[in-house]
Structure formats: structure tokens, C-alpha cells
Amino acid sequence: MDANSDPETQRLHAAVALRRTFAIISHPDAGKTTLTEKLLLYGGAVHLAGSVKQRANARQTTSDWMEIERQRGISISTSVLQFTYAGCHVNLLDTPGHNDFSEDTYRTLAAADAAVMLIDSVKGVEPQTIKLFQVCRMRGIPIVTFINKMDRSGRDPFELLDEIERVLGIPCSPVTWPAGSGTSFIGVYDRWNHKLLTFERAAAGARRAPMTEQSFDDENVVEALGETGLAKMKDELALLETAGNPFDLEVFRQGQVTPVFFGSAMNNFGVEPFLDNFVTLAPPPRPRTTSAGTLAPDAPTFSGFVFKIQANMDPQHRDRIAFVRICSGRFTRGMTVHHVRTQKDLTLARPVQFMAQERTVIDEAYSGDIVGIWDPGVLRIGDSLCEGDPLEFEGIPRFSPEHFVRVRLEDPLKRKQLKKGLEQLSEEGAVQMFFDRLRMEREPILGAVGVLQFEVIQARLKSEYRVAVSFDRLPYRQARWIEGENLNLDKFELSGRTTCVLDVEDRPLVLFDSEWLLQMAVRDNPNVRFIAAVQPGRSARAGSS
């Protein structure tokens, strides 16, 4: 009997084919958390969409669950949100928008099969979008573009498309086209299905916006756009037909063309046609590169990797959850898997799926899904889990920090709580922790890619561990891990300008107060490797220097 005709194999193939796992990337304030909330609304996961800009008594967004997120109106940790739409099981990874938390976003993109790039119609392509786009391109992740805030007086759609193509170097192929803009924005024209779709504003965007199929000759369309606006739109559509970039699904899935949608996430205009097309366009789980070769997503044995660890999602229980991206096979509750780094077996007894902070215990999940595993402290970011022969996935690097502080504990009796808090927060990737080589200083040094991370650490230490700390800023701006034979660490000590510390795995890291001193050190030490990114929880494998 053909193995593929086995009912269990067929069930696995069918389940994997229905998975869609994607992240939303954008510059801060482009509307990413708002779009996330509206996708949940249209996916039936919430009945009333929240607002990021809080008004009195307004419902809070589902994805921003930390207290500090709700106070600041920003996303600072990756949320996993899961819902079903058009028969597809969707895993939506809502990433931090603020560039101070870009490390969390880089890690999350390792777990995604596709990305939605959100562009502000007023501001166009912004710096953080460029960085994240480059990460997607490096990973071969296909990108769907959503140009947001068309209800505002923004830039010309052709000008926006030209900027995306010029700055990011990817051809754009519009699927929908805006009908009007600013106050006259009434909907979108679906170019693939040749339909003009108009919307009615829902109160505060909290409910689905009623959508109507209309013709260009309808009286209210002519009235809203005006004769001139209507003629302009028809000319634009004709130009796209003759001179626009063609769309090819395979070329898109190779990351070589981006389909473009227009809309207003705040008002729910254009969200429904976007989501209808997205579940068709986005690829099912893709093959993954491992130490044992390429792994098919519907391979029969389970495998996955940890891309995020979050402590204290449930303040009542002080828990620690490891987020695992399943890369092959079927996951079942209570299964025993091999933990490759420690070469030990683990029983995964309490798996959950998420709606941000809310979670549901599950019995099974498939390749492409994200599951939360209760972790007693043995898992680290980048760890591989598998059945059968051991295999490791490509690692998720930790980047060298650019900002440093020394911790000052305000109550010396809380030293034990501080140690526990910093260990857990550093293991989940919220901050990096370093120590004086000679242990002359009792308090650790913290390193971060962005300054705002320190504010978050301070708030979380207080709320989750009941520890009050203050920080002394240090002058260092560059850092590199170093490797080499017979290292003399003392030669990297130059009072106030360079110093050498140890990370939590006793790997030496040199801190420099300027790029110039870093370049001098590289030049003067040809036998030393200066490493900008290392794998956590393993021997230091070189990243980029």
C-alpha cells in the first residue's frame, strides 16, 4: 500500500496545507497593532476590535497585554494570535513596532512563512520598515504589502508604489486600488475580480464595516468621488492594466514581487478583501534547513524550535512559557521529544495556544502552528526539539548591544529577587546581562539594542518581581564578543573607554565607547575574532563581524 494513502499521512498533509503563519512588519505608528486587531475581528476571534490610542472606557487591544504596553500605546513583545478564516488555521505573530525592540522582531521572523508589510500612506517607506524588509529578504520570506491610512490626505498611490520599488528594490503589483483618498475615500477596486467595493464606516471601527459591490455609475459613487476624481481613478486603472507589473504566485512566494492592497485599518476599509486574498496568497509551511538537510513540513516525525520565551504572562502563577514553531509532523499533548542542546528527553505535558495573554490547552497541533510549552527553566531561544534522529535548525542569533547600564539595587535585601528576575528576563531575550570579569562589582551590567528596553526591564522588575532598581548609564556604544587562542583580556581594559566583561555563559565581550576604538582593536589584534552576533545557549558560533 502506498504510504501516502495511509489515513494518518493524509490527515497530516491536509492539516499542514491549511496552516498560514505570518508576521506584520512596519515602522512605529504605521497602524500595525490596529491592523492586527481588525484581522482578529474579521477572523471572528474578537467581536469588538480594540483601540491602541486609549479613550475612556474603550476596549484594549488583544495583542498588547503587558501593563506597560497599555500605558504607552505601543507593542513591546511579540504576541501570538490564532484564528480560523476561510478554512485556514492562521497563526498571526504581532511583533513590536518600536525599533528599540527589533531583536524580538528578528527572532519572530524566523518563525514566519510570510510577512505583511504595512506602509503609512502619508509617510511612505520608513527606516524600520527598510530594516525588517531586508531581514525578510535575507530569509526568503514572501511579502504582501498593505498601504494603510488611505482615509487621510496622504501621498499619491503611484508615488508610494514607486518609492517601494525604488527604496526596497521589489516590484509592486496592486491587487486593490483606492477609490478616493482622505475624506473622499469610500473603498477599493478589486483588480483581480473587477469589482468596486465600497464600505460604510462602523462606529469607531469596532465592528465589521458593511461592504457593498457597486458600479462606477452609481449615484453615490459619482457624488463621493466627483466627476474629476472618478475620471482620474479610471485613468489610473487603465494605466495599471497596460503598464503595471504582472503578478505571478510562484514569483511572489520566492519573494520577488509584492502584491499591494490599499485600505484604512482604523475604519475597516479594505481589510476584508485583503484577508480574503491573503489566505490564498500566503504559502503553507515551507521546508526548513537543518543540520541533517532540508526538512519537509509534512515529514511524519515532529520537530520544532524555540523562538521566544516569555516569563510571567500569568502574574498569578509566575510561569515561563517557551514559544515553539512546529516545523514538521504532528504535535500531541504529553509527547516526549529530544532536546538537542542538552541531549535529554522532555515530556511536553502542558501545551497551549494563544490569544495574546489568554491561552487554551490543546491536544494536538501541526507543522506551521505555534504552541506554548510550560518551561521549568531548561529551554533557551534557538533550541531544537524533535522526534527520531537529532537535528538542529538554523540558530537565532543574539546581536551585540549598543546601550549599557549598571544596575543599582535600591533595597539590598532584595538581591535574591533581583538575581532571579534578571536571569529570567535575560533568558527570554528582553535584555542581555554581563558581569565584571573579576566579580569586583556585585551588580551586573545590562546591555540592550534599544534604550526603551531598560525602561521595560525596570517596570517588569517592579511589577513582576517586586524589585525596585535604578540604572547608571555607561559610556559604551559598541560591543563585540571575542574569540582566539591565548586571549589576553587585560589588554582590552582602557579606563572609561573600553572594558571586557563576561556574558551569562562566560564568553568575553569587549565594550567600546566609539566605533573608532573598535576598528583600532580589530586592526591591532589580527588573531582575535570580533563577533557581532552569537547563538545563545551554545558555543559562540560566529555571526557577522
Short mmCIF file of C-alpha atoms in Angstrom, two decimals, residues 35 59 68 90 134 145 181 222 259 282 285 328-329 331 339 346 350 354 497:
data_model
loop_
_atom_site.label_atom_id
_atom_site.label_comp_id
_atom_site.label_asym_id
_atom_site.label_seq_id
_atom_site.Cartn_x
_atom_site.Cartn_y
_atom_site.Cartn_z
CA LEU A 35 -4.47 46.10 11.62
CA ARG A 59 -11.71 48.26 24.84
CA ILE A 68 3.38 49.00 30.21
CA VAL A 90 -3.98 31.31 10.85
CA GLN A 134 15.92 43.29 4.48
CA THR A 145 2.01 44.98 1.20
CA SER A 181 -8.46 59.36 -0.64
CA VAL A 222 -20.13 59.69 -8.53
CA PRO A 259 1.02 42.20 -4.17
CA ALA A 282 0.36 33.21 1.71
CA PRO A 285 4.56 25.95 5.91
CA SER A 328 7.31 19.14 10.76
CA GLY A 329 4.90 16.44 11.80
CA PHE A 331 2.43 17.59 17.98
CA HIS A 339 16.04 18.33 23.48
CA LEU A 346 11.49 16.26 27.57
CA ARG A 350 1.02 21.35 29.19
CA PHE A 354 -2.78 31.72 22.40
CA ARG A 497 36.86 53.85 27.10
#
